[in-house]
XYZ file of C-alpha atoms in Angstrom:
520
model
C 14.390 -27.935 -19.505
C 16.857 -26.140 -17.266
C 20.599 -25.716 -17.362
C 22.914 -26.970 -14.695
C 24.922 -24.697 -12.417
C 27.861 -23.354 -14.365
C 26.203 -23.473 -17.792
C 25.167 -20.321 -19.548
C 21.588 -19.546 -20.436
C 22.803 -16.798 -22.688
C 26.038 -15.523 -24.030
C 28.048 -15.364 -20.846
C 27.744 -16.392 -17.236
C 24.931 -17.928 -15.307
C 22.387 -15.292 -14.349
C 23.759 -12.644 -16.703
C 21.077 -10.527 -18.348
C 20.850 -11.674 -21.944
C 18.648 -9.073 -23.534
C 19.651 -9.889 -27.067
C 18.339 -13.454 -26.766
C 14.799 -12.329 -25.928
C 12.262 -11.679 -28.635
C 10.286 -8.420 -28.716
C 7.321 -10.024 -26.914
C 9.122 -12.712 -24.888
C 8.876 -12.690 -21.119
C 11.842 -11.646 -19.039
C 13.181 -14.671 -17.186
C 14.075 -13.645 -13.623
C 16.444 -16.584 -13.077
C 18.677 -15.156 -15.805
C 19.141 -11.703 -14.346
C 18.154 -11.914 -10.663
C 20.594 -13.785 -8.450
C 17.892 -13.996 -5.780
C 15.565 -15.794 -8.201
C 18.416 -17.943 -9.501
C 19.289 -19.277 -6.050
C 15.626 -19.711 -5.104
C 15.055 -21.800 -8.229
C 17.606 -24.466 -7.206
C 15.062 -26.764 -5.461
C 12.844 -26.589 -8.550
C 15.387 -27.565 -11.191
C 17.596 -24.505 -11.467
C 17.570 -21.577 -13.859
C 15.562 -21.630 -17.051
C 17.451 -23.033 -20.034
C 17.786 -21.297 -23.380
C 15.597 -23.891 -25.112
C 13.096 -24.364 -22.276
C 9.432 -24.557 -23.328
C 8.286 -21.327 -21.692
C 4.629 -20.324 -21.648
C 3.265 -23.627 -22.937
C 1.958 -25.241 -19.753
C -1.782 -25.799 -19.954
C -2.409 -24.289 -16.518
C 0.587 -22.816 -14.701
C 1.253 -19.302 -15.923
C 3.335 -16.714 -14.030
C 0.094 -14.965 -13.036
C -1.489 -18.106 -11.623
C 1.710 -18.978 -9.812
C 1.808 -15.463 -8.356
C -1.812 -15.734 -7.222
C -1.093 -19.084 -5.561
C 1.921 -17.607 -3.767
C -0.301 -14.704 -2.759
C -2.871 -17.072 -1.262
C -0.116 -18.788 0.752
C 1.265 -15.440 1.996
C -2.215 -14.178 2.902
C -2.913 -17.416 4.762
C 0.267 -16.853 6.768
C -0.913 -13.299 7.383
C -4.230 -14.561 8.754
C -2.467 -17.026 11.049
C -0.243 -14.185 12.267
C -3.392 -12.301 13.388
C -5.208 -15.432 14.634
C -3.967 -15.161 18.273
C -5.927 -11.896 18.536
C -9.257 -13.528 17.710
C -9.026 -16.289 20.303
C -11.930 -16.633 22.733
C -12.098 -17.740 26.359
C -14.851 -18.620 28.806
C -15.281 -15.668 31.158
C -17.656 -17.659 33.378
C -21.231 -18.854 33.106
C -20.540 -19.921 29.541
C -19.944 -16.301 28.467
C -17.308 -16.058 25.716
C -15.034 -13.024 25.506
C -12.152 -11.999 23.285
C -8.844 -13.014 24.827
C -6.793 -9.826 24.931
C -5.747 -10.396 28.532
C -2.258 -9.385 29.683
C -1.584 -7.391 26.514
C -1.928 -10.461 24.304
C -2.317 -8.311 21.179
C 1.152 -6.850 21.736
C 2.924 -9.874 23.193
C 1.759 -12.089 20.318
C 2.310 -9.194 17.848
C -1.100 -9.953 16.355
C -2.727 -6.547 16.794
C -5.205 -5.529 14.083
C -7.277 -2.341 13.960
C -10.142 -4.393 12.545
C -10.850 -6.034 15.919
C -11.194 -2.981 18.233
C -12.874 -0.880 15.518
C -15.854 -3.238 15.534
C -16.932 -1.795 18.870
C -15.020 1.513 18.748
C -16.918 2.588 15.608
C -20.186 1.285 17.127
C -20.555 -1.267 14.342
C -21.661 -3.818 16.917
C -24.731 -1.680 17.684
C -26.091 -1.881 14.164
C -26.224 1.871 13.524
C -25.513 3.412 10.145
C -22.001 4.879 9.799
C -21.775 8.664 9.678
C -25.293 8.956 11.162
C -24.367 7.265 14.446
C -22.523 9.399 16.982
C -21.205 8.792 20.470
C -19.069 10.487 23.112
C -15.545 9.536 24.012
C -14.340 10.338 27.554
C -17.921 10.929 28.597
C -18.209 12.930 31.820
C -14.602 14.146 31.610
C -13.221 17.535 30.544
C -11.995 15.823 27.361
C -15.473 14.623 26.376
C -16.016 14.949 22.632
C -18.461 13.705 20.023
C -17.307 11.040 17.592
C -18.429 9.595 14.257
C -17.063 7.006 11.834
C -13.540 8.255 11.128
C -12.835 6.553 7.775
C -13.486 7.700 4.191
C -16.801 6.669 2.672
C -15.912 3.431 0.880
C -13.836 2.141 3.792
C -16.529 3.123 6.274
C -19.271 1.437 4.279
C -17.035 -1.602 3.831
C -16.846 -1.936 7.608
C -20.603 -1.505 7.998
C -21.332 -4.090 5.292
C -19.043 -6.639 6.933
C -20.613 -5.937 10.326
C -24.047 -6.685 8.867
C -22.740 -9.919 7.346
C -21.193 -10.890 10.676
C -24.422 -10.219 12.549
C -26.341 -12.257 9.991
C -23.838 -15.092 10.385
C -24.263 -15.046 14.172
C -28.040 -15.181 13.781
C -27.793 -18.223 11.522
C -25.286 -19.796 13.930
C -27.772 -19.343 16.784
C -30.282 -21.297 14.696
C -27.736 -24.082 14.345
C -27.054 -23.561 10.631
C -23.467 -22.282 10.890
C -20.516 -22.586 13.295
C -20.769 -20.183 16.204
C -18.326 -17.542 17.394
C -18.114 -14.060 18.845
C -19.509 -11.442 16.440
C -16.166 -9.613 16.399
C -14.352 -12.810 15.402
C -16.800 -13.452 12.577
C -16.454 -9.788 11.561
C -12.676 -10.061 11.402
C -12.771 -13.230 9.312
C -15.277 -11.786 6.828
C -13.225 -8.584 6.529
C -10.041 -10.606 6.053
C -11.645 -12.561 3.211
C -12.476 -9.404 1.230
C -9.129 -7.783 2.036
C -7.301 -10.897 0.816
C -9.343 -10.819 -2.378
C -8.390 -7.151 -2.848
C -4.698 -8.006 -2.538
C -5.070 -10.786 -5.112
C -6.634 -8.202 -7.429
C -3.579 -6.021 -6.786
C -1.287 -8.900 -7.788
C -3.335 -9.564 -10.921
C -3.271 -5.910 -11.981
C 0.489 -5.561 -11.449
C 1.169 -8.751 -13.437
C -0.907 -7.416 -16.333
C 0.717 -3.995 -16.150
C 4.276 -5.356 -16.032
C 3.675 -7.194 -19.348
C 7.059 -8.810 -20.030
C 7.935 -9.052 -16.320
C 4.940 -10.991 -14.894
C 7.116 -12.751 -12.315
C 7.543 -9.439 -10.503
C 3.941 -9.895 -9.356
C 5.055 -13.062 -7.546
C 7.558 -10.931 -5.678
C 4.665 -8.705 -4.530
C 2.819 -11.803 -3.355
C 5.842 -12.885 -1.290
C 6.392 -9.508 0.365
C 6.933 -9.711 4.138
C 4.779 -6.604 4.421
C 1.794 -8.569 3.138
C 2.197 -11.241 5.799
C 2.462 -8.616 8.534
C -0.009 -5.941 7.395
C -2.566 -7.311 4.937
C -5.050 -7.553 7.826
C -3.772 -4.770 10.071
C -6.271 -2.325 8.575
C -8.272 -1.906 5.364
C -5.575 -0.627 3.013
C -5.614 -3.445 0.460
C -8.880 -1.945 -0.814
C -6.992 1.172 -1.885
C -4.047 -0.758 -3.348
C -6.482 -2.748 -5.508
C -8.167 0.392 -6.865
C -4.799 2.064 -7.483
C -3.280 -0.971 -9.218
C -6.299 -1.573 -11.460
C -6.425 2.163 -12.187
C -2.807 2.061 -13.388
C -3.649 -1.007 -15.478
C -6.545 0.850 -17.108
C -4.200 3.763 -17.872
C -1.638 1.336 -19.300
C -4.340 -0.044 -21.594
C -5.210 3.454 -22.837
C -8.528 3.729 -21.029
C -8.115 7.114 -19.309
C -11.741 7.537 -18.207
C -11.853 4.089 -16.605
C -8.496 4.827 -14.967
C -9.936 8.026 -13.512
C -13.025 6.239 -12.186
C -10.891 3.616 -10.454
C -8.509 6.183 -8.969
C -11.529 8.173 -7.764
C -12.945 5.084 -6.070
C -9.531 4.462 -4.524
C -9.469 8.028 -3.242
C -12.831 7.404 -1.577
C -11.276 4.429 0.240
C -7.911 6.009 1.128
C -6.697 9.311 -0.230
C -3.415 8.197 -1.775
C -4.654 6.809 -5.166
C -5.580 10.379 -6.131
C -1.905 11.328 -5.727
C -1.163 9.286 -8.859
C -2.818 11.995 -10.936
C 0.218 14.198 -10.261
C 2.832 11.969 -11.953
C 0.451 11.408 -14.864
C 0.036 15.176 -15.264
C 3.734 16.052 -15.433
C 4.433 13.166 -17.828
C 1.506 14.181 -20.031
C 2.843 17.747 -20.112
C 6.219 16.455 -21.238
C 4.670 14.336 -23.992
C 1.864 16.716 -24.997
C -1.040 14.502 -23.862
C -2.650 16.889 -21.385
C -6.113 16.390 -22.924
C -5.932 12.689 -22.128
C -4.876 13.465 -18.577
C -7.748 15.941 -18.226
C -10.238 13.181 -19.027
C -8.693 11.020 -16.333
C -8.641 13.807 -13.769
C -12.254 14.824 -14.425
C -13.376 11.206 -14.136
C -11.432 10.760 -10.884
C -12.743 13.930 -9.243
C -16.304 13.291 -10.433
C -16.223 9.727 -9.122
C -14.790 10.788 -5.771
C -17.386 13.561 -5.487
C -20.273 11.269 -6.467
C -19.321 8.648 -3.877
C -18.898 11.242 -1.138
C -22.088 13.068 -2.093
C -24.106 10.049 -0.970
C -22.983 10.762 2.590
C -22.344 14.503 2.443
C -25.680 15.626 1.005
C -28.092 14.002 3.506
C -28.254 16.218 6.576
C -28.276 13.197 8.905
C -24.809 12.072 7.771
C -23.110 15.360 6.816
C -21.379 15.921 10.148
C -20.263 12.314 10.229
C -18.792 12.657 6.737
C -16.472 15.400 7.933
C -15.058 13.316 10.794
C -12.263 11.908 8.620
C -11.034 15.389 7.743
C -11.438 16.739 11.290
C -9.549 13.833 12.828
C -6.687 14.150 10.372
C -6.454 17.880 10.944
C -6.437 17.576 14.742
C -3.913 14.752 14.997
C -0.436 15.571 16.157
C 2.783 13.910 15.059
C 2.324 10.153 15.378
C 5.037 8.065 17.096
C 6.308 6.749 13.760
C 6.612 10.113 12.009
C 9.925 11.828 11.365
C 8.696 14.809 13.413
C 8.243 12.686 16.523
C 11.682 11.150 15.965
C 13.242 14.620 15.922
C 11.243 15.794 18.943
C 12.156 12.732 20.977
C 15.896 12.757 20.322
C 16.350 16.537 20.509
C 13.850 17.510 23.197
C 12.201 19.913 20.768
C 8.567 20.724 21.655
C 7.400 20.742 18.037
C 6.227 23.449 15.672
C 3.119 24.271 17.719
C 4.429 23.579 21.208
C 2.105 22.134 23.858
C -1.503 22.089 22.637
C -4.760 22.106 24.569
C -7.110 19.193 24.080
C -8.886 19.449 20.737
C -6.543 22.161 19.442
C -5.308 21.540 15.918
C -1.533 21.684 15.224
C -1.881 24.318 12.531
C 1.834 24.940 11.952
C 2.599 21.223 11.742
C -0.216 20.808 9.231
C 1.151 23.655 7.118
C 4.715 22.327 7.305
C 3.734 18.807 6.256
C 1.647 20.133 3.361
C 4.424 22.494 2.260
C 7.098 19.797 2.418
C 4.962 17.385 0.407
C 4.229 20.023 -2.239
C 7.938 20.899 -2.360
C 8.772 17.225 -2.935
C 6.121 17.057 -5.661
C 7.704 20.094 -7.317
C 11.042 18.283 -7.188
C 9.505 15.204 -8.801
C 8.043 17.413 -11.538
C 11.460 18.959 -12.138
C 12.996 15.500 -12.447
C 10.260 14.461 -14.873
C 10.893 17.445 -17.146
C 14.657 17.615 -16.748
C 15.635 13.956 -17.113
C 17.346 13.015 -20.396
C 14.560 10.512 -21.119
C 10.933 10.640 -20.025
C 10.631 8.719 -16.722
C 8.226 5.831 -16.453
C 4.857 6.320 -14.732
C 5.678 3.878 -11.939
C 8.964 5.630 -11.181
C 7.302 8.982 -10.542
C 4.350 7.373 -8.749
C 6.728 5.710 -6.305
C 8.556 8.968 -5.641
C 5.310 10.864 -4.963
C 3.790 8.275 -2.612
C 7.105 7.821 -0.793
C 7.397 11.612 -0.417
C 3.934 11.751 1.118
C 4.736 9.034 3.650
C 8.096 10.540 4.574
C 6.765 14.081 5.042
C 3.379 13.235 6.551
C 2.721 13.520 10.275
C 1.223 10.020 10.265
C 2.766 6.819 8.905
C 0.523 4.048 10.126
C 2.339 0.722 9.653
C -0.064 -0.608 7.021
C 0.557 2.466 4.840
C 3.729 0.738 3.658
C 1.506 -1.563 1.589
C 0.808 1.436 -0.664
C 4.407 1.340 -1.851
C 4.687 -2.382 -2.584
C 2.963 -2.598 -6.023
C 4.401 0.608 -7.434
C 7.864 -0.124 -6.005
C 8.032 -3.404 -7.913
C 6.919 -1.649 -11.106
C 9.290 1.268 -10.530
C 12.505 -0.553 -9.638
C 12.177 -4.315 -10.243
C 15.414 -5.196 -8.478
C 14.533 -7.954 -6.085
C 17.391 -7.660 -3.593
C 16.949 -3.944 -2.755
C 13.186 -4.407 -2.647
C 13.446 -7.386 -0.314
C 15.850 -5.487 1.937
C 13.424 -2.557 2.269
C 10.355 -4.766 2.738
C 12.094 -6.828 5.409
C 13.250 -3.769 7.348
C 9.796 -2.215 7.093
C 8.050 -5.406 8.191
C 10.447 -5.861 11.127
C 9.439 -2.452 12.511
C 6.259 -4.223 13.646
C 8.112 -6.136 16.390
C 9.600 -3.117 18.234
C 6.337 -1.247 17.656
C 4.371 -3.933 19.513
C 7.001 -4.103 22.258
C 6.898 -0.304 22.620
C 3.101 -0.245 22.876
C 3.286 -2.987 25.508
C 5.034 -0.488 27.769
C 8.279 -0.616 29.695
C 6.353 -1.466 32.844
C 5.241 -4.686 31.143
C 8.778 -5.497 29.988
C 8.230 -3.705 26.701
C 10.763 -1.777 24.641
C 11.904 1.797 25.320
C 10.831 4.364 22.786
C 14.422 4.968 21.665
C 14.675 1.465 20.238
C 11.374 1.697 18.414
C 12.290 5.052 16.877
C 15.648 3.656 15.825
C 13.819 1.093 13.690
C 11.595 3.865 12.320
C 14.698 5.745 11.184
C 16.052 2.570 9.556
C 12.794 2.178 7.642
C 12.885 5.793 6.474
C 16.498 5.407 5.341
C 15.566 2.263 3.390
C 12.760 4.103 1.590
C 15.057 7.047 0.875
C 17.637 4.628 -0.562
C 15.012 3.242 -2.936
C 14.055 6.785 -3.933
C 17.718 7.518 -4.689
C 17.929 4.358 -6.794
C 14.821 5.324 -8.749
C 16.170 8.827 -9.396
C 19.525 7.399 -10.473
C 17.840 5.112 -12.998
C 15.689 7.992 -14.262
C 18.870 9.915 -15.103
C 20.629 6.775 -16.330
C 17.928 4.956 -18.319
C 20.455 2.404 -19.561
C 20.480 1.067 -15.988
C 16.695 0.699 -15.886
C 15.906 -3.026 -15.994
C 12.594 -2.404 -17.766
C 14.189 -0.391 -20.558
C 17.114 -2.765 -20.851
C 14.718 -5.235 -22.438
C 13.580 -2.866 -25.165
C 10.422 -1.503 -23.536
C 9.691 2.140 -22.920
C 6.943 2.289 -20.286
C 4.635 -0.718 -19.774
C 2.365 1.366 -17.508
C 2.557 4.421 -19.746
C -0.519 3.953 -21.920
C -0.557 6.897 -24.317
C 2.861 7.878 -22.920
C 4.491 4.616 -24.002
C 6.891 5.521 -26.803
C 5.577 9.088 -27.020
C 8.018 11.821 -28.151
C 8.957 14.763 -25.946
C 7.085 18.035 -26.381
C 8.307 19.889 -23.315
C 11.630 19.536 -21.474
C 13.560 21.872 -19.216
C 16.957 20.887 -20.532
C 17.318 18.800 -23.635
C 20.344 16.605 -24.027
C 21.157 13.380 -25.762
C 19.834 10.466 -23.672
C 22.188 7.768 -22.551
C 21.995 4.783 -24.907
C 19.877 1.876 -23.743
C 22.069 -1.168 -24.022
């Protein structure tokens, strides 16, 4: 049952939050409080009525609906990358990948997964971290290379390459459809990456508790359509999201194991230990946090030890750290924006080939630590203990904003925790849309002005717009931390759905105690 336009689902106007009408365990109905959801519901019968039979359908739950939406969005994401896995006959029946005339940039379908198949020597069947090669061989810039990704991500690529090569062998025997090995490799990788994003949706829906429809908003994110298959980052988002779910369910050791596994895929899930620490200090649960931290570090160390300890793979294991240390400011970093528009030569000035930008590395690390100190101050100074997701969003956003590298797919890191931190659909959609749209000028910039591409100024202008959008979300999160009555999660009588032992815990340590604003 739904109400018609103009009728009230609660005590006032259509779409007005009606917190008093919800029971202590009843789901929040987004069509009541989110105008975006209210308008989107019009083709499906309008907003939910006061006496609607909610939660009684034998199959369709908010989680299953979110997973279905996620499948649709991921399918669109695969089709967006499909032009980059097209094949053509190069003569004599020899098939090659069709990246002629800058197709990967013109069609805006570029994915790191495709070139990495050969760039990381996965097509040669060697074991990652043990296989080395030389880039720029015979030139003054010749240098030895190894697999450049953390252990879990590197092994994920190797495993998919083996599956792809097995598929091609069976196809040659006439048992399976045929295709270029790199195309089969991309499709297999995309399948697992899509599954990882569905796990992310599932974990967020379970963590949000009374707001399961927020997970559907994650599934619909434009960033998913654009970047789910740009690289391998959905592996890390899955580990991070399930780790937060384990923490929310008061399983600190399991949470630590999952965050440690995430850190072995991409480093950022380990950053979540920081917000948990400062919140545990405020509530006096540092022993619980210590169990999580020990489990995370031990898991990360155990996974990396499998590659670090054998002498044959030790040098290859360090490639990830060497590459990140030697990289300069990427085109989409705030440092490159400043250098381009001001003519500044950077902190280190011109560098010789292979020389590490030591000052830039120190500056980025110092700025990130300074931001983390600011987040800790907010956590201890706020009138009411912030929620885990709020601080997690601030820390990950601070890392991206201050880091010398912001690869486009890194924005996926923010999507799950942003929805948990500030479940306001309009601001979130505005940021996600701006961030996703950066992909178009990025591709046009990489195409080159000589190929009718976009000048760097235009691309960097979009980068600045993205950074401003993220900063605006950070400001909104901080505002709601200091004005908890404005927090949509706490408006419905909850404290911290992702808090675990922190949920409802009293304060033990604050920098400035004052009476919290009433939660209406």
